[in-house]
Amino acid sequence: MGLHQNVMRESVSQLELREVVPVTPQMTCREAVDLMRRKRHGYVVVVDPQDRPIGMFTERVLVRLLLRGAAALEEPVSKHISPRAFIVRASEPIAKAIQMMRTHDWRFLCVVDDRGKAIGVTGQRGIMEYLAEHFPRQVKAQMIGSKLYMDQREGA
Amino acid sequence: MRRKRRSTPPAVFEDPLKDYSPPKYEDELERSLCEDRVDVIKTRPFTTIDADTPIEQALRTMAELDVACLLITERDHLVGIFSERDVLFRVAHQYEQIKGQPVREVMTGRPAAVYETDTPAKAINLMATGGFRHVPILNIEERVVGIIGPRRVTAYLQNLLTETAG
């Protein structure tokens, strides 16, 4: 079956989701950055007491924050989160997630269950991994690190 | 007595490609992944800075151009890559102390790259299984001619999926 049918038919829950890494809106950016470094993720998800996502703080925001000086890191994360509509339901097709990221140029999407609770994070990288899984023969069999030409003549 | 020479069998022409069957692809996306050049994905613009540029200046360039990564060169040759991920892991916790240092101190050196004549499949393999978010594209002289990242691959993918659907 072609990839096109698959992305229309398969749901977001079939992607390999990353963990949520929830934080409260009051947490400072510095604490959030420490958590991101510890967890080795480029994001944290700001959630309300019911675990529903309010926004995401990502490494993209961090660059701009640092340029304002280290003091900016003491501000609460809720001041620097991405807009609300970054949420995709686990039951929606993968094609919808691709379209959302493409239209809004988002790197991450927060995946929620039917009650709106955050259950995972996916992103452009997740889509690429899906693509590689779909075409293992074409993509994964590629040799990594080969050069166009040899450094020396053969036998030289 | 002269021995009779053994006669050579008559030459039969055999088409060396008679058993060749060209690969069959399920759809346009699969064909493109395997047969196109990587620059079918948008590979420009890209931004290069010198390895001696101070970290603060590198961050400013990233913010002003709204890019997720910079290619670091030395005498026109690629020596590293500096991305938002490097900012998070190597810069953020000590920014004030190191912001004047050259970006070479915190960049990721010797990045995995592909050549412009490679296929999209090869670049995507580096990203999906190698874990590299950005892959520089080199020409045969080993000079940078472009870069692809997840954003550009998503765009490529969506364009082809829309074509298939249409």
GROMACS .gro file of N, CA and C in nm, chain B residues 11-152:
model
  426
  167ALA      N    1   2.884  -1.705  -3.350
  167ALA     CA    2   2.851  -1.606  -3.247
  167ALA      C    3   2.700  -1.583  -3.241
  168VAL      N    4   2.651  -1.593  -3.118
  168VAL     CA    5   2.507  -1.567  -3.101
  168VAL      C    6   2.494  -1.438  -3.023
  169PHE      N    7   2.420  -1.348  -3.072
  169PHE     CA    8   2.404  -1.222  -2.999
  169PHE      C    9   2.308  -1.240  -2.883
  170GLU      N   10   2.358  -1.205  -2.765
  170GLU     CA   11   2.269  -1.210  -2.649
  170GLU      C   12   2.259  -1.071  -2.591
  171ASP      N   13   2.142  -1.027  -2.572
  171ASP     CA   14   2.121  -0.894  -2.514
  171ASP      C   15   2.158  -0.899  -2.366
  172PRO      N   16   2.264  -0.827  -2.326
  172PRO     CA   17   2.305  -0.836  -2.185
  172PRO      C   18   2.199  -0.782  -2.088
  173LEU      N   19   2.106  -0.707  -2.137
  173LEU     CA   20   2.005  -0.649  -2.049
  173LEU      C   21   1.872  -0.724  -2.056
  174LYS      N   22   1.878  -0.845  -2.114
  174LYS     CA   23   1.748  -0.909  -2.139
  174LYS      C   24   1.675  -0.947  -2.009
  175ASP      N   25   1.754  -0.973  -1.902
  175ASP     CA   26   1.688  -1.007  -1.776
  175ASP      C   27   1.666  -0.885  -1.687
  176TYR      N   28   1.701  -0.770  -1.739
  176TYR     CA   29   1.691  -0.650  -1.655
  176TYR      C   30   1.547  -0.602  -1.647
  177SER      N   31   1.501  -0.588  -1.524
  177SER     CA   32   1.369  -0.528  -1.513
  177SER      C   33   1.382  -0.401  -1.430
  178PRO      N   34   1.343  -0.289  -1.483
  178PRO     CA   35   1.359  -0.165  -1.409
  178PRO      C   36   1.277  -0.168  -1.280
  179PRO      N   37   1.326  -0.102  -1.174
  179PRO     CA   38   1.251  -0.107  -1.049
  179PRO      C   39   1.110  -0.052  -1.067
  180LYS      N   40   1.019  -0.116  -0.996
  180LYS     CA   41   0.881  -0.067  -1.002
  180LYS      C   42   0.851   0.004  -0.871
  181TYR      N   43   0.791   0.119  -0.881
  181TYR     CA   44   0.761   0.195  -0.760
  181TYR      C   45   0.611   0.201  -0.737
  182GLU      N   46   0.576   0.202  -0.608
  182GLU     CA   47   0.433   0.206  -0.575
  182GLU      C   48   0.371   0.340  -0.606
  183ASP      N   49   0.446   0.444  -0.581
  183ASP     CA   50   0.391   0.577  -0.610
  183ASP      C   51   0.505   0.676  -0.638
  184GLU      N   52   0.466   0.798  -0.665
  184GLU     CA   53   0.562   0.901  -0.702
  184GLU      C   54   0.661   0.930  -0.589
  185LEU      N   55   0.612   0.920  -0.466
  185LEU     CA   56   0.701   0.949  -0.352
  185LEU      C   57   0.816   0.847  -0.347
  186GLU      N   58   0.782   0.721  -0.364
  186GLU     CA   59   0.885   0.618  -0.358
  186GLU      C   60   0.986   0.636  -0.472
  187ARG      N   61   0.936   0.670  -0.589
  187ARG     CA   62   1.025   0.691  -0.703
  187ARG      C   63   1.119   0.808  -0.674
  188SER      N   64   1.061   0.915  -0.622
  188SER     CA   65   1.141   1.033  -0.594
  188SER      C   66   1.249   1.004  -0.489
  189LEU      N   67   1.211   0.931  -0.383
  189LEU     CA   68   1.307   0.897  -0.277
  189LEU      C   69   1.428   0.823  -0.334
  190CYS      N   70   1.403   0.736  -0.431
  190CYS     CA   71   1.509   0.650  -0.481
  190CYS      C   72   1.582   0.705  -0.603
  191GLU      N   73   1.519   0.790  -0.680
  191GLU     CA   74   1.580   0.828  -0.807
  191GLU      C   75   1.617   0.975  -0.819
  192ASP      N   76   1.548   1.061  -0.748
  192ASP     CA   77   1.578   1.204  -0.762
  192ASP      C   78   1.709   1.238  -0.692
  193ARG      N   79   1.757   1.357  -0.721
  193ARG     CA   80   1.871   1.408  -0.645
  193ARG      C   81   1.817   1.475  -0.520
  194VAL      N   82   1.902   1.482  -0.417
  194VAL     CA   83   1.855   1.536  -0.289
  194VAL      C   84   1.806   1.681  -0.302
  195ASP      N   85   1.857   1.752  -0.403
  195ASP     CA   86   1.815   1.893  -0.413
  195ASP      C   87   1.674   1.910  -0.472
  196VAL      N   88   1.603   1.797  -0.490
  196VAL     CA   89   1.460   1.808  -0.519
  196VAL      C   90   1.388   1.862  -0.394
  197ILE      N   91   1.450   1.839  -0.278
  197ILE     CA   92   1.404   1.901  -0.153
  197ILE      C   93   1.465   2.042  -0.152
  198LYS      N   94   1.395   2.137  -0.095
  198LYS     CA   95   1.450   2.272  -0.089
  198LYS      C   96   1.579   2.270  -0.006
  199THR      N   97   1.688   2.313  -0.065
  199THR     CA   98   1.815   2.307   0.010
  199THR      C   99   1.874   2.446   0.037
  200ARG      N  100   1.809   2.549  -0.017
  200ARG     CA  101   1.857   2.685   0.004
  200ARG      C  102   1.741   2.770   0.055
  201PRO      N  103   1.763   2.880   0.121
  201PRO     CA  104   1.894   2.933   0.157
  201PRO      C  105   1.957   2.857   0.273
  202PHE      N  106   2.085   2.880   0.290
  202PHE     CA  107   2.156   2.829   0.406
  202PHE      C  108   2.249   2.938   0.455
  203THR      N  109   2.284   2.931   0.581
  203THR     CA  110   2.366   3.037   0.638
  203THR      C  111   2.496   2.979   0.690
  204THR      N  112   2.606   3.038   0.648
  204THR     CA  113   2.735   2.993   0.701
  204THR      C  114   2.799   3.107   0.782
  205ILE      N  115   2.867   3.071   0.886
  205ILE     CA  116   2.946   3.170   0.960
  205ILE      C  117   3.084   3.111   0.986
  206ASP      N  118   3.178   3.200   1.016
  206ASP     CA  119   3.314   3.155   1.040
  206ASP      C  120   3.325   3.093   1.179
  207ALA      N  121   3.412   2.996   1.193
  207ALA     CA  122   3.428   2.927   1.321
  207ALA      C  123   3.475   3.019   1.434
  208ASP      N  124   3.530   3.134   1.398
  208ASP     CA  125   3.578   3.228   1.500
  208ASP      C  126   3.471   3.326   1.547
  209THR      N  127   3.353   3.322   1.487
  209THR     CA  128   3.245   3.413   1.527
  209THR      C  129   3.209   3.389   1.674
  210PRO      N  130   3.192   3.498   1.752
  210PRO     CA  131   3.153   3.479   1.892
  210PRO      C  132   3.014   3.414   1.904
  211ILE      N  133   2.995   3.338   2.011
  211ILE     CA  134   2.868   3.266   2.030
  211ILE      C  135   2.749   3.362   2.030
  212GLU      N  136   2.766   3.478   2.094
  212GLU     CA  137   2.655   3.574   2.101
  212GLU      C  138   2.612   3.617   1.961
  213GLN      N  139   2.711   3.640   1.875
  213GLN     CA  140   2.682   3.681   1.737
  213GLN      C  141   2.612   3.569   1.660
  214ALA      N  142   2.654   3.446   1.687
  214ALA     CA  143   2.590   3.332   1.620
  214ALA      C  144   2.442   3.323   1.658
  215LEU      N  145   2.414   3.342   1.789
  215LEU     CA  146   2.275   3.338   1.836
  215LEU      C  147   2.193   3.449   1.772
  216ARG      N  148   2.256   3.565   1.761
  216ARG     CA  149   2.186   3.680   1.702
  216ARG      C  150   2.152   3.650   1.555
  217THR      N  151   2.245   3.591   1.485
  217THR     CA  152   2.221   3.555   1.344
  217THR      C  153   2.105   3.456   1.333
  218MET      N  154   2.104   3.358   1.423
  218MET     CA  155   1.996   3.258   1.420
  218MET      C  156   1.861   3.325   1.443
  219ALA      N  157   1.856   3.416   1.541
  219ALA     CA  158   1.729   3.482   1.574
  219ALA      C  159   1.685   3.574   1.462
  220GLU      N  160   1.777   3.652   1.407
  220GLU     CA  161   1.741   3.749   1.303
  220GLU      C  162   1.693   3.679   1.176
  221LEU      N  163   1.762   3.571   1.139
  221LEU     CA  164   1.724   3.502   1.014
  221LEU      C  165   1.617   3.396   1.038
  222ASP      N  166   1.583   3.376   1.166
  222ASP     CA  167   1.483   3.277   1.203
  222ASP      C  168   1.520   3.138   1.149
  223VAL      N  169   1.643   3.098   1.172
  223VAL     CA  170   1.687   2.965   1.129
  223VAL      C  171   1.724   2.881   1.252
  224ALA      N  172   1.713   2.750   1.235
  224ALA     CA  173   1.736   2.660   1.348
  224ALA      C  174   1.882   2.616   1.356
  225CYS      N  175   1.957   2.642   1.249
  225CYS     CA  176   2.097   2.601   1.257
  225CYS      C  177   2.186   2.679   1.160
  226LEU      N  178   2.313   2.687   1.196
  226LEU     CA  179   2.411   2.758   1.113
  226LEU      C  180   2.521   2.660   1.074
  227LEU      N  181   2.572   2.677   0.955
  227LEU     CA  182   2.684   2.594   0.912
  227LEU      C  183   2.813   2.670   0.942
  228ILE      N  184   2.908   2.601   1.001
  228ILE     CA  185   3.030   2.667   1.044
  228ILE      C  186   3.142   2.631   0.946
  229THR      N  187   3.206   2.733   0.892
  229THR     CA  188   3.310   2.705   0.794
  229THR      C  189   3.445   2.765   0.837
  230GLU      N  190   3.548   2.707   0.781
  230GLU     CA  191   3.684   2.759   0.800
  230GLU      C  192   3.748   2.757   0.662
  231ARG      N  193   3.792   2.870   0.615
  231ARG     CA  194   3.846   2.881   0.479
  231ARG      C  195   3.754   2.811   0.377
  232ASP      N  196   3.627   2.845   0.388
  232ASP     CA  197   3.526   2.795   0.293
  232ASP      C  198   3.494   2.647   0.304
  233HIS      N  199   3.553   2.578   0.400
  233HIS     CA  200   3.521   2.437   0.414
  233HIS      C  201   3.440   2.414   0.542
  234LEU      N  202   3.345   2.323   0.530
  234LEU     CA  203   3.256   2.294   0.642
  234LEU      C  204   3.332   2.224   0.754
  235VAL      N  205   3.326   2.283   0.874
  235VAL     CA  206   3.394   2.217   0.987
  235VAL      C  207   3.297   2.180   1.098
  236GLY      N  208   3.175   2.236   1.092
  236GLY     CA  209   3.079   2.204   1.198
  236GLY      C  210   2.942   2.260   1.171
  237ILE      N  211   2.854   2.234   1.266
  237ILE     CA  212   2.717   2.281   1.255
  237ILE      C  213   2.676   2.328   1.395
  238PHE      N  214   2.602   2.435   1.401
  238PHE     CA  215   2.561   2.489   1.531
  238PHE      C  216   2.410   2.507   1.527
  239SER      N  217   2.340   2.428   1.610
  239SER     CA  218   2.194   2.428   1.601
  239SER      C  219   2.131   2.465   1.735
  240GLU      N  220   2.001   2.477   1.733
  240GLU     CA  221   1.928   2.507   1.857
  240GLU      C  222   1.958   2.401   1.963
  241ARG      N  223   1.980   2.277   1.917
  241ARG     CA  224   2.010   2.170   2.012
  241ARG      C  225   2.143   2.197   2.084
  242ASP      N  226   2.240   2.251   2.011
  242ASP     CA  227   2.368   2.286   2.073
  242ASP      C  228   2.351   2.400   2.173
  243VAL      N  229   2.259   2.492   2.139
  243VAL     CA  230   2.231   2.604   2.230
  243VAL      C  231   2.178   2.547   2.362
  244LEU      N  232   2.085   2.453   2.351
  244LEU     CA  233   2.024   2.394   2.471
  244LEU      C  234   2.127   2.318   2.555
  245PHE      N  235   2.207   2.235   2.490
  245PHE     CA  236   2.295   2.146   2.567
  245PHE      C  237   2.431   2.205   2.602
  246ARG      N  238   2.478   2.300   2.523
  246ARG     CA  239   2.616   2.347   2.548
  246ARG      C  240   2.626   2.493   2.585
  247VAL      N  241   2.520   2.570   2.560
  247VAL     CA  242   2.531   2.714   2.580
  247VAL      C  243   2.441   2.765   2.693
  248ALA      N  244   2.315   2.720   2.696
  248ALA     CA  245   2.213   2.782   2.781
  248ALA      C  246   2.255   2.797   2.927
  249HIS      N  247   2.313   2.693   2.986
  249HIS     CA  248   2.341   2.697   3.130
  249HIS      C  249   2.463   2.782   3.165
  250GLN      N  250   2.540   2.824   3.065
  250GLN     CA  251   2.659   2.905   3.096
  250GLN      C  252   2.674   3.021   2.997
  251TYR      N  253   2.560   3.067   2.947
  251TYR     CA  254   2.563   3.165   2.839
  251TYR      C  255   2.645   3.290   2.873
  252GLU      N  256   2.620   3.347   2.990
  252GLU     CA  257   2.688   3.472   3.026
  252GLU      C  258   2.841   3.455   3.031
  253GLN      N  259   2.886   3.338   3.074
  253GLN     CA  260   3.031   3.317   3.085
  253GLN      C  261   3.097   3.293   2.949
  254ILE      N  262   3.023   3.233   2.856
  254ILE     CA  263   3.091   3.191   2.732
  254ILE      C  264   3.048   3.268   2.608
  255LYS      N  265   2.963   3.368   2.623
  255LYS     CA  266   2.904   3.429   2.503
  255LYS      C  267   3.008   3.497   2.412
  256GLY      N  268   3.125   3.532   2.469
  256GLY     CA  269   3.227   3.596   2.387
  256GLY      C  270   3.320   3.497   2.318
  257GLN      N  271   3.309   3.370   2.355
  257GLN     CA  272   3.401   3.270   2.297
  257GLN      C  273   3.361   3.235   2.153
  258PRO      N  274   3.456   3.185   2.075
  258PRO     CA  275   3.422   3.148   1.937
  258PRO      C  276   3.326   3.029   1.932
  259VAL      N  277   3.244   3.029   1.830
  259VAL     CA  278   3.139   2.928   1.819
  259VAL      C  279   3.198   2.788   1.800
  260ARG      N  280   3.325   2.779   1.757
  260ARG     CA  281   3.385   2.647   1.738
  260ARG      C  282   3.389   2.566   1.867
  261GLU      N  283   3.389   2.639   1.984
  261GLU     CA  284   3.397   2.571   2.114
  261GLU      C  285   3.270   2.491   2.144
  262VAL      N  286   3.158   2.532   2.086
  262VAL     CA  287   3.031   2.469   2.123
  262VAL      C  288   2.960   2.406   2.004
  263MET      N  289   3.019   2.414   1.886
  263MET     CA  290   2.952   2.357   1.769
  263MET      C  291   2.965   2.204   1.771
  264THR      N  292   2.887   2.138   1.685
  264THR     CA  293   2.905   1.995   1.664
  264THR      C  294   2.999   1.980   1.545
  265GLY      N  295   3.117   1.924   1.572
  265GLY     CA  296   3.218   1.918   1.466
  265GLY      C  297   3.195   1.803   1.369
  266ARG      N  298   3.256   1.813   1.254
  266ARG     CA  299   3.251   1.710   1.150
  266ARG      C  300   3.110   1.653   1.130
  267PRO      N  301   3.015   1.736   1.089
  267PRO     CA  302   2.878   1.686   1.075
  267PRO      C  303   2.864   1.588   0.959
  268ALA      N  304   2.771   1.495   0.974
  268ALA     CA  305   2.742   1.401   0.865
  268ALA      C  306   2.675   1.479   0.753
  269ALA      N  307   2.723   1.458   0.631
  269ALA     CA  308   2.669   1.534   0.517
  269ALA      C  309   2.641   1.439   0.402
  270VAL      N  310   2.566   1.486   0.304
  270VAL     CA  311   2.548   1.409   0.180
  270VAL      C  312   2.591   1.495   0.062
  271TYR      N  313   2.615   1.431  -0.051
  271TYR     CA  314   2.652   1.504  -0.172
  271TYR      C  315   2.527   1.541  -0.250
  272GLU      N  316   2.538   1.644  -0.331
  272GLU     CA  317   2.421   1.691  -0.405
  272GLU      C  318   2.369   1.587  -0.504
  273THR      N  319   2.454   1.490  -0.538
  273THR     CA  320   2.409   1.386  -0.632
  273THR      C  321   2.347   1.266  -0.560
  274ASP      N  322   2.347   1.267  -0.426
  274ASP     CA  323   2.283   1.157  -0.352
  274ASP      C  324   2.131   1.167  -0.362
  275THR      N  325   2.065   1.059  -0.319
  275THR     CA  326   1.917   1.059  -0.327
  275THR      C  327   1.856   1.117  -0.199
  276PRO      N  328   1.729   1.160  -0.208
  276PRO     CA  329   1.660   1.204  -0.086
  276PRO      C  330   1.658   1.093   0.019
  277ALA      N  331   1.648   0.966  -0.026
  277ALA     CA  332   1.642   0.854   0.069
  277ALA      C  333   1.765   0.852   0.159
  278LYS      N  334   1.880   0.883   0.103
  278LYS     CA  335   2.004   0.878   0.181
  278LYS      C  336   2.004   0.987   0.289
  279ALA      N  337   1.961   1.107   0.248
  279ALA     CA  338   1.958   1.216   0.345
  279ALA      C  339   1.857   1.188   0.456
  280ILE      N  340   1.742   1.134   0.417
  280ILE     CA  341   1.638   1.106   0.517
  280ILE      C  342   1.682   0.993   0.610
  281ASN      N  343   1.758   0.900   0.558
  281ASN     CA  344   1.810   0.794   0.644
  281ASN      C  345   1.903   0.852   0.751
  282LEU      N  346   1.987   0.946   0.712
  282LEU     CA  347   2.076   1.010   0.809
  282LEU      C  348   1.995   1.077   0.919
  283MET      N  349   1.885   1.141   0.878
  283MET     CA  350   1.804   1.214   0.975
  283MET      C  351   1.724   1.119   1.063
  284ALA      N  352   1.660   1.018   1.002
  284ALA     CA  353   1.569   0.933   1.079
  284ALA      C  354   1.644   0.830   1.163
  285THR      N  355   1.746   0.768   1.106
  285THR     CA  356   1.813   0.664   1.184
  285THR      C  357   1.945   0.714   1.245
  286GLY      N  358   2.008   0.811   1.180
  286GLY     CA  359   2.132   0.865   1.236
  286GLY      C  360   2.104   0.967   1.346
  287GLY      N  361   1.985   1.024   1.345
  287GLY     CA  362   1.947   1.119   1.448
  287GLY      C  363   2.000   1.260   1.424
  288PHE      N  364   2.042   1.291   1.300
  288PHE     CA  365   2.089   1.426   1.272
  288PHE      C  366   1.971   1.511   1.224
  289ARG      N  367   1.945   1.620   1.291
  289ARG     CA  368   1.829   1.703   1.254
  289ARG      C  369   1.854   1.774   1.122
  290HIS      N  370   1.977   1.819   1.102
  290HIS     CA  371   2.009   1.894   0.980
  290HIS      C  372   2.123   1.826   0.906
  291VAL      N  373   2.110   1.816   0.777
  291VAL     CA  374   2.213   1.750   0.696
  291VAL      C  375   2.263   1.846   0.589
  292PRO      N  376   2.389   1.887   0.596
  292PRO     CA  377   2.445   1.975   0.492
  292PRO      C  378   2.460   1.900   0.360
  293ILE      N  379   2.448   1.973   0.250
  293ILE     CA  380   2.464   1.915   0.117
  293ILE      C  381   2.595   1.970   0.059
  294LEU      N  382   2.682   1.880   0.012
  294LEU     CA  383   2.813   1.922  -0.041
  294LEU      C  384   2.820   1.895  -0.191
  295ASN      N  385   2.904   1.971  -0.260
  295ASN     CA  386   2.932   1.936  -0.399
  295ASN      C  387   3.062   1.854  -0.402
  296ILE      N  388   3.106   1.820  -0.522
  296ILE     CA  389   3.220   1.728  -0.532
  296ILE      C  390   3.349   1.790  -0.477
  297GLU      N  391   3.351   1.923  -0.472
  297GLU     CA  392   3.468   1.989  -0.414
  297GLU      C  393   3.457   2.003  -0.263
  298GLU      N  394   3.359   1.936  -0.205
  298GLU     CA  395   3.337   1.936  -0.060
  298GLU      C  396   3.297   2.074  -0.009
  299ARG      N  397   3.242   2.156  -0.094
  299ARG     CA  398   3.193   2.285  -0.048
  299ARG      C  399   3.042   2.278  -0.027
  300VAL      N  400   2.996   2.355   0.073
  300VAL     CA  401   2.853   2.350   0.105
  300VAL      C  402   2.771   2.416  -0.005
  301VAL      N  403   2.666   2.345  -0.049
  301VAL     CA  404   2.577   2.406  -0.148
  301VAL      C  405   2.433   2.412  -0.097
  302GLY      N  406   2.409   2.360   0.022
  302GLY     CA  407   2.273   2.365   0.075
  302GLY      C  408   2.263   2.292   0.206
  303ILE      N  409   2.143   2.290   0.261
  303ILE     CA  410   2.118   2.215   0.385
  303ILE      C  411   1.972   2.172   0.384
  304ILE      N  412   1.944   2.055   0.439
  304ILE     CA  413   1.804   2.020   0.458
  304ILE      C  414   1.779   1.990   0.605
  305GLY      N  415   1.661   2.022   0.649
  305GLY     CA  416   1.621   1.997   0.788
  305GLY      C  417   1.481   1.940   0.788
  306PRO      N  418   1.428   1.906   0.906
  306PRO     CA  419   1.297   1.843   0.914
  306PRO      C  420   1.187   1.926   0.848
  307ARG      N  421   1.197   2.056   0.861
  307ARG     CA  422   1.096   2.144   0.806
  307ARG      C  423   1.087   2.129   0.654
  308ARG      N  424   1.201   2.124   0.589
  308ARG     CA  425   1.205   2.113   0.443
  308ARG      C  426   1.163   1.975   0.397
   0.00000   0.00000   0.00000
